[in-house]
Amino acid sequence: MPVDQRARLKQWLDSGEAQLQPLTFPQRELWEVSPVTVEDNANHICCLIDVHGLLTEREARAAIQRVVDCQEVLRLSILPGKERPLQMIRKNCGINFDFREVAAGDPEIEELAMEIFRAPFDLVQGPLYRAVDLRRAANHHALVFAIHHAIADGWSLGVLVQDLFAAYIEVVMGSAKSLPPVPQTYSTWGATERAYWKPEMLEQRIEFWRTRLANPRRMWNRPITPGPPQRWLSAVSPILTNEIRELARGTGVTFFNALFGAFQIAFCEWSGCDDLVVGTPVANRTGQTTRETMGYYAGIVPLRGEIDRSRVVSDHLRAGHQVTIDSFANAIPFVELVHALGEKSDGGHNPVFEVRFALQNHPMPEISLPNLSARLSMRSTGTARFQLGCEITEDREALEIAWLFRENLFSPRDIESLDGIFQRVLVGICRSPESQISELLNHRE
């Protein structure tokens, strides 16, 4: 660290302008058990907000400043420590904002956004976000935000959009009011979690995981490549989505488990693997006090399931539902689980799981004001630590499926094949929930 930077940090700490806090459990994952370095831009959370209406640079700056004043993590950077890094939180901080004019109707807007997303962050100097207003026309803007995963998760994007436009309303009305303080800051939540997860509390649950995750099978030998995974998109129609909901109700399982059970069957046919450990994210926002705060709260829960081809589909779904209940009931911070199991992320492989499955249902508001409307049109949630992922997002009455994959392992054709099998299995389990899995796998449309 340069001498002048070290002197400035010392001045902030001595004056009370900044305070130091330990990393939270989710933050520790990035430094201690991730197969990619914390500096890798695969750890960048990205969103592009499409805005229609008059929006000036002054209004945008003023609104973002109010969000920065309200949300602690936007004033946060990471300092090296003797044992592990520390969070440094400043009381006051300017904004990291740029305003650019772009050609009207520029078809390369997403390429410009990707350049903004990929640019590195200075973890020590901060801030760990950047915002750019790409002004496409007088009444059409693309607000681009890149945020390091150390200070945000997917839920945080919804909080950001809500806060940003609440602040915008106050600005255009000429109000000097700040955004109301959040009920609980991110650093306070982190302290609460550290106080709860004492060694004795962790040990009560570790034995469950030692048994559940014994002798896992690694599926691929190639390491995770640097950078974000590739994306391949498809969708589930509103009609089939409704049929899946009806199937879930009829078999007494959650909507998540109906989808996940179908994914397990499809993956078994596609890969030949009938014993799979999948990592699924959990929001970790169980109380109202955490739902209005930006930060990296999300955890990972491993779900292990075996495919018995002679089992009836409905029984398979119920068994998976019970596995999910038991696993979530015994969940502990993922970084502590990895250490307890003696797993390592060496060789570019993620510990515990290589495949991710997620049902994204955190709130993503669309803003509609008399002279302004805004919609989140592109996002990536900083998920870099797996070889293959399936992220399902509820999109009104239908479902969007984003397949995330490493191109050193899979081609788009491979993923298209997996998607086709998954879609066929979804139809099959809705039509014949009392048939055996073997019949479903052998069936061809």
Short mmCIF file of C-alpha atoms in Angstrom, two decimals:
data_model
loop_
_atom_site.label_atom_id
_atom_site.label_comp_id
_atom_site.label_asym_id
_atom_site.label_seq_id
_atom_site.Cartn_x
_atom_site.Cartn_y
_atom_site.Cartn_z
CA MET A 1 0.00 0.00 0.00
CA PRO A 2 1.49 3.41 -0.97
CA VAL A 3 2.69 5.61 1.91
CA ASP A 4 0.26 8.45 1.16
CA GLN A 5 -2.68 6.02 1.02
CA ARG A 6 -1.63 4.45 4.32
CA ALA A 7 -1.40 7.90 5.94
CA ARG A 8 -4.87 8.85 4.66
CA LEU A 9 -6.40 5.63 6.02
CA LYS A 10 -4.76 6.18 9.39
CA GLN A 11 -6.14 9.73 9.51
CA TRP A 12 -9.66 8.48 8.78
CA LEU A 13 -9.45 5.85 11.52
CA ASP A 14 -7.91 8.21 14.10
CA SER A 15 -10.53 10.89 13.45
CA GLY A 16 -13.48 8.51 13.58
CA GLU A 17 -14.28 9.16 9.89
CA ALA A 18 -13.94 5.40 9.37
CA GLN A 19 -14.32 2.26 11.46
CA LEU A 20 -13.07 -1.29 11.02
CA GLN A 21 -15.25 -4.40 11.21
CA PRO A 22 -14.46 -8.10 10.67
CA LEU A 23 -15.62 -9.71 7.44
CA THR A 24 -19.06 -11.30 7.54
CA PHE A 25 -19.39 -15.04 6.93
CA PRO A 26 -20.51 -14.58 3.29
CA GLN A 27 -17.62 -12.17 2.66
CA ARG A 28 -15.15 -14.69 4.06
CA GLU A 29 -16.26 -17.19 1.39
CA LEU A 30 -14.79 -14.94 -1.30
CA TRP A 31 -11.37 -14.82 0.37
CA GLU A 32 -11.13 -18.28 1.93
CA VAL A 33 -12.98 -20.92 -0.10
CA SER A 34 -13.69 -19.55 -3.58
CA PRO A 35 -11.81 -21.14 -6.50
CA VAL A 36 -11.50 -17.71 -8.18
CA THR A 37 -9.59 -14.76 -6.75
CA VAL A 38 -11.57 -12.01 -5.09
CA GLU A 39 -10.28 -9.58 -7.75
CA ASP A 40 -11.79 -11.67 -10.59
CA ASN A 41 -14.54 -9.73 -12.36
CA ALA A 42 -16.71 -12.83 -12.12
CA ASN A 43 -17.38 -11.48 -8.60
CA HIS A 44 -19.04 -8.36 -10.04
CA ILE A 45 -22.80 -8.01 -9.67
CA CYS A 46 -24.17 -6.09 -12.60
CA CYS A 47 -27.44 -4.46 -13.53
CA LEU A 48 -28.69 -2.21 -16.30
CA ILE A 49 -31.80 -0.14 -15.55
CA ASP A 50 -33.68 1.08 -18.61
CA VAL A 51 -35.15 4.51 -17.79
CA HIS A 52 -37.71 6.41 -19.86
CA GLY A 53 -38.35 10.02 -18.91
CA LEU A 54 -36.47 13.24 -18.31
CA LEU A 55 -33.49 12.69 -16.02
CA THR A 56 -30.72 15.22 -15.61
CA GLU A 57 -27.15 14.56 -14.53
CA ARG A 58 -27.71 16.74 -11.45
CA GLU A 59 -30.79 14.74 -10.41
CA ALA A 60 -28.99 11.45 -10.97
CA ARG A 61 -25.99 12.54 -8.90
CA ALA A 62 -28.16 13.84 -6.07
CA ALA A 63 -30.26 10.65 -5.94
CA ILE A 64 -27.22 8.35 -5.94
CA GLN A 65 -25.59 10.41 -3.18
CA ARG A 66 -28.66 9.92 -0.97
CA VAL A 67 -28.50 6.17 -1.53
CA VAL A 68 -24.77 6.15 -0.66
CA ASP A 69 -25.52 8.11 2.52
CA CYS A 70 -28.19 5.55 3.46
CA GLN A 71 -26.56 2.25 2.49
CA GLU A 72 -23.41 1.54 4.51
CA VAL A 73 -21.87 -0.94 2.06
CA LEU A 74 -21.58 1.75 -0.64
CA ARG A 75 -19.08 3.46 1.68
CA LEU A 76 -17.13 0.28 2.36
CA SER A 77 -13.71 -0.94 1.26
CA ILE A 78 -11.51 -3.86 2.32
CA LEU A 79 -8.21 -3.53 4.17
CA PRO A 80 -5.60 -6.29 4.58
CA GLY A 81 -5.40 -7.67 8.12
CA LYS A 82 -3.00 -9.84 10.08
CA GLU A 83 -5.23 -12.92 10.03
CA ARG A 84 -7.85 -11.98 7.42
CA PRO A 85 -9.06 -8.78 5.72
CA LEU A 86 -11.23 -6.19 7.47
CA GLN A 87 -14.12 -4.04 6.34
CA MET A 88 -13.48 -0.30 6.51
CA ILE A 89 -16.69 1.75 6.63
CA ARG A 90 -16.57 5.49 6.13
CA LYS A 91 -19.11 7.85 7.66
CA ASN A 92 -19.22 10.08 4.59
CA CYS A 93 -18.29 9.35 1.02
CA GLY A 94 -18.79 10.93 -2.38
CA ILE A 95 -20.22 9.00 -5.29
CA ASN A 96 -18.58 7.00 -8.06
CA PHE A 97 -20.70 8.23 -10.98
CA ASP A 98 -20.13 9.03 -14.63
CA PHE A 99 -22.50 10.59 -17.17
CA ARG A 100 -22.02 9.80 -20.86
CA GLU A 101 -23.84 10.74 -24.04
CA VAL A 102 -24.26 7.82 -26.42
CA ALA A 103 -25.68 7.67 -29.92
CA ALA A 104 -29.46 7.50 -30.08
CA GLY A 105 -30.60 3.94 -30.62
CA ASP A 106 -27.05 2.60 -30.20
CA PRO A 107 -27.42 -1.17 -30.65
CA GLU A 108 -24.17 -1.77 -28.73
CA ILE A 109 -25.53 -0.51 -25.41
CA GLU A 110 -25.06 -3.89 -23.72
CA GLU A 111 -21.46 -4.04 -24.95
CA LEU A 112 -20.83 -0.63 -23.37
CA ALA A 113 -22.44 -1.91 -20.19
CA MET A 114 -20.20 -4.99 -20.20
CA GLU A 115 -17.10 -2.78 -20.42
CA ILE A 116 -18.30 -0.96 -17.31
CA PHE A 117 -19.07 -4.23 -15.56
CA ARG A 118 -15.67 -5.79 -16.29
CA ALA A 119 -13.48 -2.89 -15.10
CA PRO A 120 -11.63 -3.85 -11.87
CA PHE A 121 -12.26 -2.38 -8.43
CA ASP A 122 -9.60 -1.11 -6.03
CA LEU A 123 -10.64 -3.12 -2.97
CA VAL A 124 -8.58 -1.00 -0.57
CA GLN A 125 -9.34 2.46 -1.92
CA GLY A 126 -12.98 1.75 -2.79
CA PRO A 127 -15.75 2.37 -3.44
CA LEU A 128 -16.74 -1.12 -4.49
CA TYR A 129 -19.39 0.01 -6.95
CA ARG A 130 -19.58 2.23 -10.02
CA ALA A 131 -22.59 3.89 -11.63
CA VAL A 132 -22.79 5.25 -15.17
CA ASP A 133 -25.72 7.02 -16.84
CA LEU A 134 -25.63 6.28 -20.58
CA ARG A 135 -27.89 9.01 -21.98
CA ARG A 136 -29.34 7.64 -25.22
CA ALA A 137 -31.80 10.48 -25.80
CA ALA A 138 -33.36 13.34 -23.85
CA ASN A 139 -35.94 10.97 -22.40
CA HIS A 140 -34.12 7.61 -22.58
CA HIS A 141 -31.29 6.52 -20.28
CA ALA A 142 -29.52 3.31 -19.39
CA LEU A 143 -28.33 3.39 -15.77
CA VAL A 144 -25.49 0.90 -15.40
CA PHE A 145 -24.36 -0.33 -11.97
CA ALA A 146 -21.45 -2.65 -11.26
CA ILE A 147 -21.08 -3.76 -7.63
CA HIS A 148 -18.53 -6.09 -6.10
CA HIS A 149 -20.03 -9.25 -4.62
CA ALA A 150 -18.33 -8.46 -1.29
CA ILE A 151 -20.93 -5.74 -0.65
CA ALA A 152 -24.06 -7.01 -2.41
CA ASP A 153 -26.11 -10.00 -3.54
CA GLY A 154 -29.03 -10.47 -5.91
CA TRP A 155 -31.59 -9.18 -3.39
CA SER A 156 -29.55 -5.98 -3.08
CA LEU A 157 -30.41 -5.03 -6.66
CA GLY A 158 -34.08 -4.68 -5.75
CA VAL A 159 -33.16 -2.59 -2.71
CA LEU A 160 -30.94 -0.40 -4.90
CA VAL A 161 -33.70 0.26 -7.44
CA GLN A 162 -36.25 1.09 -4.72
CA ASP A 163 -33.90 3.43 -2.86
CA LEU A 164 -32.64 5.10 -6.00
CA PHE A 165 -36.07 6.13 -7.21
CA ALA A 166 -37.34 7.02 -3.74
CA ALA A 167 -34.36 9.39 -3.56
CA TYR A 168 -35.10 10.68 -7.08
CA ILE A 169 -38.65 11.62 -6.06
CA GLU A 170 -37.32 13.62 -3.12
CA VAL A 171 -34.78 15.35 -5.36
CA VAL A 172 -37.25 16.43 -8.06
CA MET A 173 -39.68 17.64 -5.37
CA GLY A 174 -36.94 19.83 -3.96
CA SER A 175 -36.97 18.06 -0.61
CA ALA A 176 -33.84 18.14 1.51
CA LYS A 177 -34.90 14.98 3.36
CA SER A 178 -32.50 12.05 3.44
CA LEU A 179 -33.66 8.50 2.90
CA PRO A 180 -34.81 6.98 6.19
CA PRO A 181 -32.10 4.93 7.92
CA VAL A 182 -32.26 1.19 7.41
CA PRO A 183 -33.55 -0.79 10.41
CA GLN A 184 -30.27 -2.73 10.68
CA THR A 185 -26.94 -1.98 9.02
CA TYR A 186 -24.95 -4.69 7.28
CA SER A 187 -22.11 -4.51 9.82
CA THR A 188 -24.62 -4.89 12.68
CA TRP A 189 -26.05 -7.98 11.00
CA GLY A 190 -22.53 -9.38 10.62
CA ALA A 191 -21.82 -8.87 14.32
CA THR A 192 -25.09 -10.62 15.22
CA GLU A 193 -24.19 -13.59 13.03
CA ARG A 194 -20.72 -13.90 14.54
CA ALA A 195 -22.21 -13.84 18.04
CA TYR A 196 -24.67 -16.61 17.10
CA TRP A 197 -22.36 -19.01 15.24
CA LYS A 198 -20.10 -19.95 18.12
CA PRO A 199 -18.10 -23.21 17.78
CA GLU A 200 -20.56 -25.12 19.92
CA MET A 201 -23.48 -24.03 17.73
CA LEU A 202 -21.62 -25.05 14.58
CA GLU A 203 -20.63 -28.42 16.01
CA GLN A 204 -24.30 -29.31 16.66
CA ARG A 205 -24.87 -29.34 12.91
CA ILE A 206 -21.54 -30.46 11.47
CA GLU A 207 -22.16 -34.18 12.01
CA PHE A 208 -25.28 -33.97 9.83
CA TRP A 209 -23.14 -32.65 6.97
CA ARG A 210 -20.30 -35.11 7.47
CA THR A 211 -22.83 -37.89 6.98
CA ARG A 212 -24.86 -36.24 4.22
CA LEU A 213 -21.85 -35.23 2.12
CA ALA A 214 -19.66 -38.29 2.67
CA ASN A 215 -17.70 -39.51 -0.38
CA PRO A 216 -18.90 -37.00 -2.94
CA ARG A 217 -18.08 -37.59 -6.60
CA ARG A 218 -16.28 -34.91 -8.60
CA MET A 219 -17.82 -34.73 -12.04
CA TRP A 220 -15.29 -32.68 -14.02
CA ASN A 221 -11.52 -32.47 -13.74
CA ARG A 222 -10.99 -29.20 -15.59
CA PRO A 223 -10.58 -26.14 -13.35
CA ILE A 224 -12.94 -23.17 -13.30
CA THR A 225 -11.73 -20.62 -15.82
CA PRO A 226 -11.35 -16.93 -14.90
CA GLY A 227 -14.19 -14.53 -15.64
CA PRO A 228 -17.97 -14.85 -15.60
CA PRO A 229 -19.61 -18.01 -16.99
CA GLN A 230 -21.36 -17.98 -20.35
CA ARG A 231 -25.15 -17.55 -20.40
CA TRP A 232 -27.75 -19.39 -22.49
CA LEU A 233 -31.39 -18.37 -22.06
CA SER A 234 -34.68 -20.20 -22.51
CA ALA A 235 -38.17 -19.98 -21.04
CA VAL A 236 -41.03 -22.04 -19.66
CA SER A 237 -44.44 -21.06 -21.00
CA PRO A 238 -47.16 -19.67 -18.69
CA ILE A 239 -49.29 -22.79 -19.32
CA LEU A 240 -46.53 -25.20 -18.28
CA THR A 241 -45.54 -22.95 -15.36
CA ASN A 242 -49.10 -23.16 -14.04
CA GLU A 243 -49.10 -26.95 -14.47
CA ILE A 244 -45.88 -27.18 -12.41
CA ARG A 245 -47.52 -25.14 -9.65
CA GLU A 246 -50.52 -27.48 -9.70
CA LEU A 247 -48.19 -30.50 -9.54
CA ALA A 248 -46.41 -29.01 -6.52
CA ARG A 249 -49.70 -28.45 -4.71
CA GLY A 250 -50.97 -31.92 -5.61
CA THR A 251 -47.86 -33.71 -4.33
CA GLY A 252 -47.40 -31.54 -1.24
CA VAL A 253 -44.04 -30.05 -2.22
CA THR A 254 -42.83 -26.52 -2.85
CA PHE A 255 -42.64 -24.95 -6.30
CA PHE A 256 -38.85 -24.96 -5.86
CA ASN A 257 -38.79 -28.71 -5.21
CA ALA A 258 -41.00 -29.49 -8.20
CA LEU A 259 -38.53 -27.63 -10.43
CA PHE A 260 -35.49 -29.03 -8.66
CA GLY A 261 -36.79 -32.60 -8.85
CA ALA A 262 -37.22 -32.19 -12.60
CA PHE A 263 -33.72 -30.73 -12.87
CA GLN A 264 -32.23 -33.75 -11.05
CA ILE A 265 -33.97 -36.17 -13.43
CA ALA A 266 -32.93 -34.18 -16.50
CA PHE A 267 -29.34 -33.88 -15.33
CA CYS A 268 -29.23 -37.63 -14.68
CA GLU A 269 -30.28 -38.39 -18.25
CA TRP A 270 -27.97 -35.75 -19.75
CA SER A 271 -24.84 -36.62 -17.75
CA GLY A 272 -25.37 -40.21 -16.66
CA CYS A 273 -24.82 -39.13 -13.04
CA ASP A 274 -27.37 -40.43 -10.54
CA ASP A 275 -25.74 -38.98 -7.37
CA LEU A 276 -25.42 -35.21 -7.43
CA VAL A 277 -24.56 -32.49 -4.90
CA VAL A 278 -26.04 -29.15 -5.93
CA GLY A 279 -25.47 -25.80 -4.28
CA THR A 280 -28.57 -23.66 -3.92
CA PRO A 281 -28.54 -20.07 -2.64
CA VAL A 282 -30.53 -18.92 0.37
CA ALA A 283 -31.29 -15.22 0.90
CA ASN A 284 -30.46 -15.22 4.66
CA ARG A 285 -32.89 -12.33 5.10
CA THR A 286 -35.25 -13.93 7.57
CA GLY A 287 -36.34 -10.75 9.35
CA GLN A 288 -37.81 -7.51 8.07
CA THR A 289 -34.80 -5.63 9.46
CA THR A 290 -32.54 -7.16 6.77
CA ARG A 291 -34.81 -6.73 3.76
CA GLU A 292 -34.18 -3.03 3.26
CA THR A 293 -30.39 -3.24 3.50
CA MET A 294 -27.87 -3.74 0.72
CA GLY A 295 -25.12 -6.24 1.49
CA TYR A 296 -23.82 -9.73 0.83
CA TYR A 297 -26.19 -11.82 2.97
CA ALA A 298 -26.79 -14.82 0.71
CA GLY A 299 -25.58 -18.25 1.76
CA ILE A 300 -25.27 -21.61 0.03
CA VAL A 301 -26.95 -24.84 1.10
CA PRO A 302 -25.75 -28.11 -0.50
CA LEU A 303 -28.53 -30.48 -1.57
CA ARG A 304 -27.57 -34.07 -2.29
CA GLY A 305 -29.92 -36.43 -4.07
CA GLU A 306 -29.81 -39.78 -5.80
CA ILE A 307 -31.94 -40.78 -8.76
CA ASP A 308 -33.65 -44.17 -8.30
CA ARG A 309 -35.05 -44.95 -11.74
CA SER A 310 -37.61 -47.36 -10.30
CA ARG A 311 -39.08 -44.69 -8.01
CA VAL A 312 -42.39 -43.04 -8.86
CA VAL A 313 -41.99 -39.39 -9.86
CA SER A 314 -44.25 -38.06 -7.09
CA ASP A 315 -42.27 -40.03 -4.48
CA HIS A 316 -39.04 -38.61 -5.93
CA LEU A 317 -40.40 -35.09 -5.51
CA ARG A 318 -41.48 -35.75 -1.92
CA ALA A 319 -38.10 -37.29 -1.06
CA GLY A 320 -36.34 -34.26 -2.50
CA HIS A 321 -38.65 -31.99 -0.54
CA GLN A 322 -37.64 -33.75 2.69
CA VAL A 323 -33.94 -33.50 1.82
CA THR A 324 -34.40 -29.75 1.30
CA ILE A 325 -36.17 -29.35 4.65
CA ASP A 326 -33.47 -31.30 6.51
CA SER A 327 -30.61 -29.50 4.76
CA PHE A 328 -32.02 -26.03 5.36
CA ALA A 329 -32.75 -26.90 8.99
CA ASN A 330 -29.06 -27.79 9.45
CA ALA A 331 -27.62 -24.96 7.35
CA ILE A 332 -24.50 -23.21 8.61
CA PRO A 333 -22.30 -20.53 7.01
CA PHE A 334 -20.79 -22.14 3.92
CA VAL A 335 -17.26 -21.03 4.75
CA GLU A 336 -17.48 -22.84 8.11
CA LEU A 337 -18.95 -25.93 6.45
CA VAL A 338 -16.03 -26.11 4.01
CA HIS A 339 -13.47 -25.76 6.78
CA ALA A 340 -15.23 -28.37 8.94
CA LEU A 341 -15.26 -30.88 6.08
CA GLY A 342 -11.59 -30.23 5.35
CA GLU A 343 -12.42 -29.27 1.78
CA LYS A 344 -10.17 -27.00 -0.26
CA SER A 345 -10.71 -24.88 -3.35
CA ASP A 346 -7.26 -25.65 -4.72
CA GLY A 347 -6.77 -26.44 -8.38
CA GLY A 348 -9.57 -24.10 -9.42
CA HIS A 349 -12.34 -26.41 -8.19
CA ASN A 350 -15.18 -25.27 -5.96
CA PRO A 351 -15.40 -27.16 -2.68
CA VAL A 352 -18.46 -29.34 -1.98
CA PHE A 353 -20.42 -28.69 -5.21
CA GLU A 354 -19.84 -28.03 -8.91
CA VAL A 355 -23.45 -27.46 -10.03
CA ARG A 356 -25.74 -24.65 -8.91
CA PHE A 357 -29.54 -24.53 -9.02
CA ALA A 358 -31.50 -21.43 -8.04
CA LEU A 359 -35.06 -20.16 -8.10
CA GLN A 360 -34.68 -16.40 -8.08
CA ASN A 361 -37.70 -14.84 -6.40
CA HIS A 362 -36.22 -11.84 -4.64
CA PRO A 363 -38.17 -8.66 -5.42
CA MET A 364 -37.24 -6.77 -8.60
CA PRO A 365 -39.50 -3.73 -8.73
CA GLU A 366 -40.52 -1.91 -11.86
CA ILE A 367 -40.87 1.82 -11.27
CA SER A 368 -43.70 3.82 -12.83
CA LEU A 369 -43.99 7.52 -12.01
CA PRO A 370 -45.98 10.23 -13.81
CA ASN A 371 -42.93 11.34 -15.83
CA LEU A 372 -40.56 8.41 -15.38
CA SER A 373 -40.53 4.64 -15.71
CA ALA A 374 -37.69 2.21 -15.01
CA ARG A 375 -37.15 -1.49 -15.56
CA LEU A 376 -34.22 -3.74 -14.75
CA SER A 377 -33.30 -5.05 -18.18
CA MET A 378 -30.05 -6.97 -17.59
CA ARG A 379 -28.39 -8.44 -14.55
CA SER A 380 -25.71 -10.85 -13.40
CA THR A 381 -25.46 -11.80 -9.76
CA GLY A 382 -21.78 -12.48 -9.21
CA THR A 383 -22.02 -16.27 -9.21
CA ALA A 384 -18.60 -17.52 -10.30
CA ARG A 385 -17.91 -20.62 -8.23
CA PHE A 386 -19.35 -23.49 -10.23
CA GLN A 387 -19.01 -25.26 -13.55
CA LEU A 388 -22.71 -25.37 -14.47
CA GLY A 389 -25.69 -23.45 -13.16
CA CYS A 390 -29.41 -23.28 -13.72
CA GLU A 391 -31.06 -20.05 -12.55
CA ILE A 392 -34.84 -19.82 -12.88
CA THR A 393 -36.50 -16.43 -12.52
CA GLU A 394 -40.23 -15.83 -12.27
CA ASP A 395 -41.13 -13.46 -15.11
CA ARG A 396 -44.78 -12.56 -14.63
CA GLU A 397 -46.71 -15.76 -15.48
CA ALA A 398 -43.78 -17.53 -17.18
CA LEU A 399 -40.30 -18.63 -16.11
CA GLU A 400 -36.97 -17.51 -17.54
CA ILE A 401 -34.18 -20.10 -17.43
CA ALA A 402 -30.59 -18.90 -17.50
CA TRP A 403 -28.07 -21.68 -18.01
CA LEU A 404 -24.61 -20.61 -16.80
CA PHE A 405 -21.68 -22.69 -18.04
CA ARG A 406 -17.94 -22.80 -18.54
CA GLU A 407 -17.03 -22.86 -22.22
CA ASN A 408 -13.90 -24.92 -21.54
CA LEU A 409 -16.28 -27.75 -20.55
CA PHE A 410 -19.49 -27.22 -22.50
CA SER A 411 -20.61 -25.85 -25.85
CA PRO A 412 -23.89 -24.00 -26.45
CA ARG A 413 -25.09 -27.16 -28.19
CA ASP A 414 -24.46 -29.16 -25.00
CA ILE A 415 -26.52 -26.68 -23.00
CA GLU A 416 -29.27 -26.60 -25.60
CA SER A 417 -29.47 -30.39 -25.28
CA LEU A 418 -29.72 -30.17 -21.48
CA ASP A 419 -32.41 -27.52 -21.74
CA GLY A 420 -34.39 -29.68 -24.15
CA ILE A 421 -34.28 -32.62 -21.75
CA PHE A 422 -35.27 -30.38 -18.82
CA GLN A 423 -38.25 -28.98 -20.73
CA ARG A 424 -39.35 -32.50 -21.69
CA VAL A 425 -39.03 -33.73 -18.11
CA LEU A 426 -41.10 -30.78 -16.84
CA VAL A 427 -43.88 -31.74 -19.24
CA GLY A 428 -43.54 -35.40 -18.31
CA ILE A 429 -43.75 -35.01 -14.54
CA CYS A 430 -46.87 -32.86 -14.92
CA ARG A 431 -48.57 -35.35 -17.23
CA SER A 432 -47.54 -38.55 -15.42
CA PRO A 433 -46.57 -37.88 -11.78
CA GLU A 434 -47.36 -41.49 -10.84
CA SER A 435 -45.15 -43.08 -13.49
CA GLN A 436 -41.68 -44.40 -12.77
CA ILE A 437 -38.68 -42.22 -13.51
CA SER A 438 -37.36 -44.87 -15.90
CA GLU A 439 -40.48 -44.47 -18.04
CA LEU A 440 -40.01 -40.71 -18.08
CA LEU A 441 -36.36 -41.00 -19.11
CA ASN A 442 -37.10 -43.50 -21.84
CA HIS A 443 -39.95 -41.40 -23.24
CA ARG A 444 -39.39 -39.33 -26.38
CA GLU A 445 -41.81 -36.75 -27.74
#
